[in-house]
């Protein structure tokens, strides 16, 4: 019987794992809540493939430990593959899959909701109401329909975000080095990032963490933006120079900042710091600001998305194990 072993299974994933098991009675499924490490690789011994999800690196030692247990078929329940030692994976003959699209709507909705909350100064108003200050002024909001919304990156998520913001009545402009032909026909694209920065009241990032995009939001780009700009990053932490954002907020140039990702998030996000010394002064500063909305990389985190991540990852792994072509293979290049 085919056997698949899964790592780091959370409580919220278990109903969808059972759903997949029930639909595949001829496959034995075992799992643990532990992350995949060189030490835990032995838990998968006897399996034909593994399904994984973690922020830890898939190091050469981890991959070797899996291979030593006879496993070279690995399916990620997430998108990112930058934490895999690809040279070692290639050397060992690994086949790898990911889930590149699990719910663009989840992430785009989160970006749109948080941007609208910043414009309406919801955090300031919530804080006033909590202390029983029920006066309106001076906490006045801005309507989404009055904004020019600049979208950087027009892939799956960016396009859903554009539709949502247009639903509010906003004017939407976009920039992408890879232009979508349909969007280009409709005249969404501006010629350069500088053009977008100069025109947009709200700027939302929907691009990958590649070297060319690291710190694309910096002192220089913020200086080019409109006064009272709102910046939204639900994509990848390294896209934004955190110190530059803080300077922009301090100067008043940046009206508000939405962040679901952070350039130093590993080891800080997805941890409970209540009653403990908080390890990051910059992040603490941002969390405390009334015009910054921080969520700990949860834009994706919906029941719809989690189901897709689990089901698609197991589908992929079964295809690998059965020698079929997986739907979403990752190119293993060292």
CSV table of N, CA, C and O in Angstrom, one decimal, residues 104-198:
chain,number,residue,atom,x,y,z
A,104,UNK,N,-6.0,33.2,-4.0
A,104,UNK,CA,-5.7,34.6,-4.2
A,104,UNK,C,-6.7,35.5,-3.6
A,104,UNK,O,-6.3,36.6,-3.1
A,105,UNK,N,-7.9,35.1,-3.5
A,105,UNK,CA,-8.9,35.9,-2.9
A,105,UNK,C,-8.7,36.2,-1.4
A,105,UNK,O,-8.9,37.3,-0.9
A,106,UNK,N,-8.2,35.2,-0.7
A,106,UNK,CA,-7.9,35.3,0.7
A,106,UNK,C,-6.9,36.5,1.0
A,106,UNK,O,-7.2,37.4,1.8
A,107,UNK,N,-5.9,36.5,0.2
A,107,UNK,CA,-4.8,37.5,0.4
A,107,UNK,C,-5.2,38.8,-0.1
A,107,UNK,O,-5.0,39.9,0.5
A,108,UNK,N,-5.9,38.8,-1.3
A,108,UNK,CA,-6.4,40.1,-1.8
A,108,UNK,C,-7.4,40.7,-1.0
A,108,UNK,O,-7.4,42.0,-0.7
A,109,UNK,N,-8.4,39.9,-0.4
A,109,UNK,CA,-9.4,40.5,0.5
A,109,UNK,C,-8.8,41.1,1.7
A,109,UNK,O,-9.2,42.2,2.2
A,110,UNK,N,-7.8,40.4,2.3
A,110,UNK,CA,-7.1,40.9,3.5
A,110,UNK,C,-6.5,42.3,3.2
A,110,UNK,O,-6.6,43.2,4.0
A,111,UNK,N,-5.8,42.4,2.0
A,111,UNK,CA,-5.1,43.6,1.7
A,111,UNK,C,-6.2,44.7,1.5
A,111,UNK,O,-5.9,45.9,2.0
A,112,UNK,N,-7.3,44.4,0.9
A,112,UNK,CA,-8.3,45.5,0.6
A,112,UNK,C,-9.0,45.9,1.9
A,112,UNK,O,-9.2,47.1,2.1
A,113,UNK,N,-9.3,44.9,2.8
A,113,UNK,CA,-10.0,45.2,4.0
A,113,UNK,C,-9.1,46.1,4.9
A,113,UNK,O,-9.5,47.1,5.5
A,114,UNK,N,-7.8,45.7,5.0
A,114,UNK,CA,-6.9,46.5,5.8
A,114,UNK,C,-6.6,47.9,5.3
A,114,UNK,O,-6.5,48.8,6.0
A,115,UNK,N,-6.5,48.0,4.0
A,115,UNK,CA,-6.3,49.3,3.4
A,115,UNK,C,-7.5,50.2,3.7
A,115,UNK,O,-7.3,51.4,4.0
A,116,UNK,N,-8.7,49.7,3.5
A,116,UNK,CA,-9.9,50.5,3.8
A,116,UNK,C,-9.9,50.9,5.3
A,116,UNK,O,-10.3,52.0,5.6
A,117,UNK,N,-9.5,50.0,6.2
A,117,UNK,CA,-9.4,50.3,7.6
A,117,UNK,C,-8.5,51.4,7.9
A,117,UNK,O,-8.7,52.3,8.7
A,118,UNK,N,-7.3,51.4,7.2
A,118,UNK,CA,-6.4,52.5,7.4
A,118,UNK,C,-7.0,53.8,6.9
A,118,UNK,O,-6.9,54.9,7.6
A,119,UNK,N,-7.6,53.8,5.8
A,119,UNK,CA,-8.2,55.0,5.2
A,119,UNK,C,-9.3,55.6,6.1
A,119,UNK,O,-9.4,56.8,6.3
A,120,UNK,N,-10.0,54.7,6.8
A,120,UNK,CA,-11.1,55.2,7.7
A,120,UNK,C,-10.6,55.4,9.1
A,120,UNK,O,-11.4,55.7,10.0
A,121,UNK,N,-9.3,55.2,9.3
A,121,UNK,CA,-8.7,55.4,10.6
A,121,UNK,C,-9.3,54.5,11.7
A,121,UNK,O,-9.5,55.0,12.9
A,122,UNK,N,-9.6,53.3,11.4
A,122,UNK,CA,-10.3,52.4,12.3
A,122,UNK,C,-9.6,52.1,13.6
A,122,UNK,O,-10.2,52.0,14.7
A,123,UNK,N,-8.3,52.0,13.5
A,123,UNK,CA,-7.5,51.7,14.7
A,123,UNK,C,-7.6,52.8,15.7
A,123,UNK,O,-7.8,52.6,16.9
A,124,UNK,N,-7.5,54.0,15.2
A,124,UNK,CA,-7.6,55.2,16.1
A,124,UNK,C,-9.0,55.3,16.7
A,124,UNK,O,-9.1,55.5,17.9
A,125,UNK,N,-10.0,55.0,15.9
A,125,UNK,CA,-11.4,55.1,16.4
A,125,UNK,C,-11.6,53.9,17.4
A,125,UNK,O,-12.3,54.2,18.4
A,126,UNK,N,-11.1,52.7,17.1
A,126,UNK,CA,-11.3,51.6,18.0
A,126,UNK,C,-10.7,51.9,19.4
A,126,UNK,O,-11.3,51.6,20.5
A,127,UNK,N,-9.5,52.6,19.4
A,127,UNK,CA,-8.8,52.9,20.6
A,127,UNK,C,-9.6,54.0,21.4
A,127,UNK,O,-9.7,53.9,22.6
A,128,UNK,N,-10.2,54.9,20.7
A,128,UNK,CA,-11.0,56.0,21.3
A,128,UNK,C,-12.3,55.3,22.0
A,128,UNK,O,-12.6,55.6,23.1
A,129,UNK,N,-12.9,54.5,21.2
A,129,UNK,CA,-14.2,53.8,21.7
A,129,UNK,C,-13.8,53.0,23.0
A,129,UNK,O,-14.6,53.0,23.9
A,130,UNK,N,-12.7,52.3,22.9
A,130,UNK,CA,-12.3,51.4,24.0
A,130,UNK,C,-12.1,52.2,25.3
A,130,UNK,O,-12.3,51.7,26.4
A,131,UNK,N,-11.7,53.5,25.2
A,131,UNK,CA,-11.6,54.3,26.4
A,131,UNK,C,-12.8,55.3,26.6
A,131,UNK,O,-12.8,56.2,27.3
A,132,UNK,N,-13.9,54.9,25.9
A,132,UNK,CA,-15.2,55.6,26.0
A,132,UNK,C,-15.2,57.0,25.5
A,132,UNK,O,-16.1,57.8,25.9
A,133,UNK,N,-14.3,57.3,24.6
A,133,UNK,CA,-14.3,58.6,23.9
A,133,UNK,C,-15.1,58.5,22.7
A,133,UNK,O,-14.6,57.9,21.7
A,134,UNK,N,-16.3,58.9,22.7
A,134,UNK,CA,-17.2,58.7,21.5
A,134,UNK,C,-17.4,59.9,20.6
A,134,UNK,O,-18.4,60.0,19.9
A,135,UNK,N,-16.4,60.8,20.6
A,135,UNK,CA,-16.5,61.9,19.7
A,135,UNK,C,-15.9,61.5,18.3
A,135,UNK,O,-15.0,60.8,18.2
A,136,UNK,N,-16.5,62.1,17.3
A,136,UNK,CA,-16.0,61.8,15.9
A,136,UNK,C,-14.7,62.5,15.7
A,136,UNK,O,-13.7,61.8,15.4
A,137,UNK,N,-14.6,63.8,15.7
A,137,UNK,CA,-13.4,64.5,15.3
A,137,UNK,C,-12.3,64.3,16.3
A,137,UNK,O,-12.6,64.1,17.5
A,138,UNK,N,-11.1,64.4,15.9
A,138,UNK,CA,-10.6,64.7,14.5
A,138,UNK,C,-10.4,63.4,13.7
A,138,UNK,O,-9.6,63.5,12.7
A,139,UNK,N,-10.9,62.3,14.0
A,139,UNK,CA,-10.6,61.0,13.4
A,139,UNK,C,-11.5,60.9,12.1
A,139,UNK,O,-12.4,60.0,12.1
A,140,UNK,N,-11.2,61.6,11.1
A,140,UNK,CA,-12.0,61.6,9.9
A,140,UNK,C,-11.3,60.7,8.9
A,140,UNK,O,-10.1,60.5,8.7
A,141,UNK,N,-12.2,60.0,8.1
A,141,UNK,CA,-11.8,59.0,7.2
A,141,UNK,C,-11.7,59.5,5.8
A,141,UNK,O,-12.1,60.6,5.4
A,142,UNK,N,-11.1,58.6,4.9
A,142,UNK,CA,-11.1,58.9,3.5
A,142,UNK,C,-11.8,57.7,2.8
A,142,UNK,O,-11.7,56.6,3.2
A,143,UNK,N,-12.6,58.1,1.7
A,143,UNK,CA,-13.4,57.0,1.0
A,143,UNK,C,-12.5,56.4,0.0
A,143,UNK,O,-11.7,57.0,-0.7
A,144,UNK,N,-12.6,55.1,-0.1
A,144,UNK,CA,-11.8,54.3,-1.1
A,144,UNK,C,-12.0,54.8,-2.5
A,144,UNK,O,-11.1,54.9,-3.3
A,145,UNK,N,-13.3,55.2,-2.8
A,145,UNK,CA,-13.6,55.6,-4.2
A,145,UNK,C,-12.9,56.9,-4.6
A,145,UNK,O,-12.8,57.2,-5.8
A,146,UNK,N,-12.4,57.6,-3.6
A,146,UNK,CA,-11.7,58.9,-3.9
A,146,UNK,C,-10.2,58.6,-4.1
A,146,UNK,O,-9.5,59.6,-4.4
A,147,UNK,N,-9.7,57.4,-4.0
A,147,UNK,CA,-8.3,57.1,-4.1
A,147,UNK,C,-7.9,56.6,-5.5
A,147,UNK,O,-8.7,55.9,-6.2
A,148,UNK,N,-6.6,56.9,-5.8
A,148,UNK,CA,-6.0,56.2,-6.9
A,148,UNK,C,-5.2,55.1,-6.3
A,148,UNK,O,-4.3,55.3,-5.5
A,149,UNK,N,-5.5,53.9,-6.7
A,149,UNK,CA,-4.9,52.7,-6.1
A,149,UNK,C,-3.9,52.1,-7.1
A,149,UNK,O,-4.2,51.7,-8.2
A,150,UNK,N,-2.6,52.1,-6.6
A,150,UNK,CA,-1.5,51.6,-7.5
A,150,UNK,C,-1.2,50.1,-7.1
A,150,UNK,O,-0.9,49.9,-5.9
A,151,UNK,N,-1.3,49.2,-8.0
A,151,UNK,CA,-1.0,47.8,-7.8
A,151,UNK,C,0.3,47.4,-8.4
A,151,UNK,O,0.4,47.5,-9.6
A,152,UNK,N,1.2,47.0,-7.6
A,152,UNK,CA,2.5,46.5,-8.1
A,152,UNK,C,2.5,45.0,-8.2
A,152,UNK,O,2.6,44.3,-7.2
A,153,UNK,N,2.4,44.5,-9.4
A,153,UNK,CA,2.4,43.0,-9.6
A,153,UNK,C,0.9,42.6,-9.9
A,153,UNK,O,0.0,42.8,-9.1
A,154,UNK,N,0.7,42.1,-11.1
A,154,UNK,CA,-0.6,41.8,-11.5
A,154,UNK,C,-0.8,40.3,-11.8
A,154,UNK,O,-1.4,39.9,-12.8
A,155,UNK,N,-0.3,39.5,-10.9
A,155,UNK,CA,-0.5,38.1,-11.0
A,155,UNK,C,-1.9,37.8,-10.4
A,155,UNK,O,-2.8,38.6,-10.4
A,156,UNK,N,-2.1,36.5,-10.0
A,156,UNK,CA,-3.4,36.1,-9.5
A,156,UNK,C,-3.9,37.0,-8.3
A,156,UNK,O,-5.1,37.4,-8.4
A,157,UNK,N,-3.1,37.3,-7.3
A,157,UNK,CA,-3.5,38.1,-6.2
A,157,UNK,C,-3.7,39.5,-6.6
A,157,UNK,O,-4.7,40.1,-6.2
A,158,UNK,N,-2.8,40.1,-7.3
A,158,UNK,CA,-2.9,41.5,-7.7
A,158,UNK,C,-4.2,41.7,-8.5
A,158,UNK,O,-4.8,42.8,-8.3
A,159,UNK,N,-4.5,40.8,-9.4
A,159,UNK,CA,-5.7,41.0,-10.2
A,159,UNK,C,-7.0,41.0,-9.4
A,159,UNK,O,-7.9,41.7,-9.6
A,160,UNK,N,-7.1,40.0,-8.4
A,160,UNK,CA,-8.2,40.0,-7.5
A,160,UNK,C,-8.3,41.3,-6.7
A,160,UNK,O,-9.4,41.9,-6.5
A,161,UNK,N,-7.2,41.8,-6.2
A,161,UNK,CA,-7.1,43.0,-5.4
A,161,UNK,C,-7.6,44.2,-6.3
A,161,UNK,O,-8.4,45.0,-5.8
A,162,UNK,N,-7.2,44.2,-7.6
A,162,UNK,CA,-7.7,45.3,-8.5
A,162,UNK,C,-9.2,45.3,-8.6
A,162,UNK,O,-9.9,46.3,-8.5
A,163,UNK,N,-9.8,44.1,-8.7
A,163,UNK,CA,-11.2,44.0,-8.9
A,163,UNK,C,-12.0,44.5,-7.6
A,163,UNK,O,-13.0,45.2,-7.7
A,164,UNK,N,-11.4,44.1,-6.5
A,164,UNK,CA,-12.0,44.5,-5.2
A,164,UNK,C,-12.0,46.0,-5.1
A,164,UNK,O,-13.0,46.7,-4.7
A,165,UNK,N,-10.9,46.6,-5.4
A,165,UNK,CA,-10.8,48.1,-5.2
A,165,UNK,C,-11.6,48.8,-6.2
A,165,UNK,O,-12.2,49.9,-5.9
A,166,UNK,N,-11.7,48.3,-7.4
A,166,UNK,CA,-12.6,48.8,-8.4
A,166,UNK,C,-14.1,48.7,-8.0
A,166,UNK,O,-14.9,49.6,-8.2
A,167,UNK,N,-14.4,47.6,-7.2
A,167,UNK,CA,-15.7,47.5,-6.7
A,167,UNK,C,-16.1,48.6,-5.7
A,167,UNK,O,-17.2,49.0,-5.6
A,168,UNK,N,-15.1,49.1,-5.0
A,168,UNK,CA,-15.3,50.2,-4.1
A,168,UNK,C,-15.5,51.5,-4.9
A,168,UNK,O,-15.9,52.5,-4.4
A,169,UNK,N,-15.1,51.5,-6.2
A,169,UNK,CA,-15.2,52.7,-7.0
A,169,UNK,C,-13.8,53.4,-7.2
A,169,UNK,O,-13.8,54.5,-7.8
A,170,UNK,N,-12.7,52.9,-6.7
A,170,UNK,CA,-11.4,53.5,-6.9
A,170,UNK,C,-10.9,53.4,-8.3
A,170,UNK,O,-11.3,52.5,-9.1
A,171,UNK,N,-10.1,54.4,-8.7
A,171,UNK,CA,-9.4,54.3,-9.9
A,171,UNK,C,-8.1,53.4,-9.7
A,171,UNK,O,-7.4,53.7,-8.7
A,172,UNK,N,-7.9,52.4,-10.5
A,172,UNK,CA,-6.8,51.5,-10.3
A,172,UNK,C,-5.8,51.6,-11.4
A,172,UNK,O,-6.2,51.7,-12.6
A,173,UNK,N,-4.5,51.8,-11.1
A,173,UNK,CA,-3.4,51.7,-12.0
A,173,UNK,C,-2.5,50.6,-11.6
A,173,UNK,O,-2.5,50.1,-10.5
A,174,UNK,N,-1.6,50.1,-12.5
A,174,UNK,CA,-0.8,49.0,-12.2
A,174,UNK,C,0.6,49.1,-12.9
A,174,UNK,O,0.7,49.8,-13.9
A,175,UNK,N,1.5,48.3,-12.3
A,175,UNK,CA,2.8,48.2,-12.9
A,175,UNK,C,3.3,46.7,-12.7
A,175,UNK,O,3.1,46.1,-11.7
A,176,UNK,N,3.8,46.2,-13.8
A,176,UNK,CA,4.4,44.8,-13.8
A,176,UNK,C,5.3,44.7,-14.9
A,176,UNK,O,5.0,45.2,-16.0
A,177,UNK,N,6.5,44.1,-14.7
A,177,UNK,CA,7.4,43.9,-15.8
A,177,UNK,C,6.9,42.9,-16.8
A,177,UNK,O,7.3,42.9,-18.0
A,178,UNK,N,6.0,42.0,-16.3
A,178,UNK,CA,5.3,41.0,-17.2
A,178,UNK,C,3.9,41.5,-17.3
A,178,UNK,O,3.0,41.2,-16.5
A,179,UNK,N,3.6,42.2,-18.4
A,179,UNK,CA,2.2,42.7,-18.5
A,179,UNK,C,1.2,41.7,-18.9
A,179,UNK,O,1.5,40.8,-19.8
A,180,UNK,N,0.1,41.7,-18.3
A,180,UNK,CA,-1.1,40.8,-18.7
A,180,UNK,C,-1.7,41.5,-19.9
A,180,UNK,O,-2.2,42.6,-19.9
A,181,UNK,N,-1.8,40.7,-21.0
A,181,UNK,CA,-2.4,41.3,-22.3
A,181,UNK,C,-3.8,41.9,-22.1
A,181,UNK,O,-4.0,43.0,-22.7
A,182,UNK,N,-4.6,41.3,-21.3
A,182,UNK,CA,-6.0,41.8,-21.2
A,182,UNK,C,-6.0,43.1,-20.4
A,182,UNK,O,-6.7,44.0,-20.7
A,183,UNK,N,-5.2,43.1,-19.3
A,183,UNK,CA,-5.1,44.3,-18.5
A,183,UNK,C,-4.4,45.5,-19.3
A,183,UNK,O,-4.8,46.6,-19.2
A,184,UNK,N,-3.5,45.1,-20.2
A,184,UNK,CA,-2.8,46.1,-21.0
A,184,UNK,C,-3.8,46.7,-22.0
A,184,UNK,O,-3.8,47.9,-22.2
A,185,UNK,N,-4.7,45.9,-22.6
A,185,UNK,CA,-5.7,46.4,-23.5
A,185,UNK,C,-6.6,47.4,-22.8
A,185,UNK,O,-7.1,48.3,-23.4
A,186,UNK,N,-6.9,47.1,-21.5
A,186,UNK,CA,-7.8,48.0,-20.8
A,186,UNK,C,-7.1,49.2,-20.2
A,186,UNK,O,-7.8,50.1,-19.6
A,187,UNK,N,-5.8,49.4,-20.4
A,187,UNK,CA,-5.1,50.6,-20.1
A,187,UNK,C,-4.8,50.8,-18.6
A,187,UNK,O,-4.6,51.9,-18.2
A,188,UNK,N,-4.6,49.7,-17.9
A,188,UNK,CA,-4.3,49.8,-16.5
A,188,UNK,C,-2.8,50.2,-16.2
A,188,UNK,O,-2.5,50.8,-15.2
A,189,UNK,N,-1.9,49.8,-17.1
A,189,UNK,CA,-0.5,49.9,-16.8
A,189,UNK,C,0.0,51.3,-17.0
A,189,UNK,O,-0.3,52.0,-18.0
A,190,UNK,N,0.9,51.7,-16.0
A,190,UNK,CA,1.7,52.9,-16.2
A,190,UNK,C,3.1,52.5,-16.7
A,190,UNK,O,3.4,51.3,-16.7
A,191,UNK,N,3.9,53.4,-17.2
A,191,UNK,CA,5.1,53.1,-17.8
A,191,UNK,C,6.2,52.6,-16.9
A,191,UNK,O,7.1,51.9,-17.3
A,192,UNK,N,6.2,53.1,-15.6
A,192,UNK,CA,7.3,52.8,-14.7
A,192,UNK,C,6.8,52.8,-13.3
A,192,UNK,O,5.7,53.3,-13.0
A,193,UNK,N,7.6,52.2,-12.4
A,193,UNK,CA,7.2,52.3,-11.0
A,193,UNK,C,7.2,53.7,-10.5
A,193,UNK,O,6.3,54.1,-9.7
A,194,UNK,N,8.1,54.6,-11.0
A,194,UNK,CA,8.1,56.0,-10.6
A,194,UNK,C,6.7,56.6,-10.9
A,194,UNK,O,6.2,57.4,-10.1
A,195,UNK,N,6.2,56.3,-12.1
A,195,UNK,CA,4.9,56.8,-12.5
A,195,UNK,C,3.8,56.4,-11.5
A,195,UNK,O,3.0,57.2,-11.1
A,196,UNK,N,3.9,55.1,-11.1
A,196,UNK,CA,2.9,54.6,-10.1
A,196,UNK,C,3.0,55.3,-8.8
A,196,UNK,O,2.1,55.7,-8.2
A,197,UNK,N,4.3,55.4,-8.3
A,197,UNK,CA,4.5,56.1,-7.0
A,197,UNK,C,4.0,57.5,-7.0
A,197,UNK,O,3.5,58.0,-6.0
A,198,UNK,N,4.2,58.2,-8.1
A,198,UNK,CA,3.8,59.6,-8.2
A,198,UNK,C,2.3,59.8,-8.2
A,198,UNK,O,1.7,60.8,-7.8
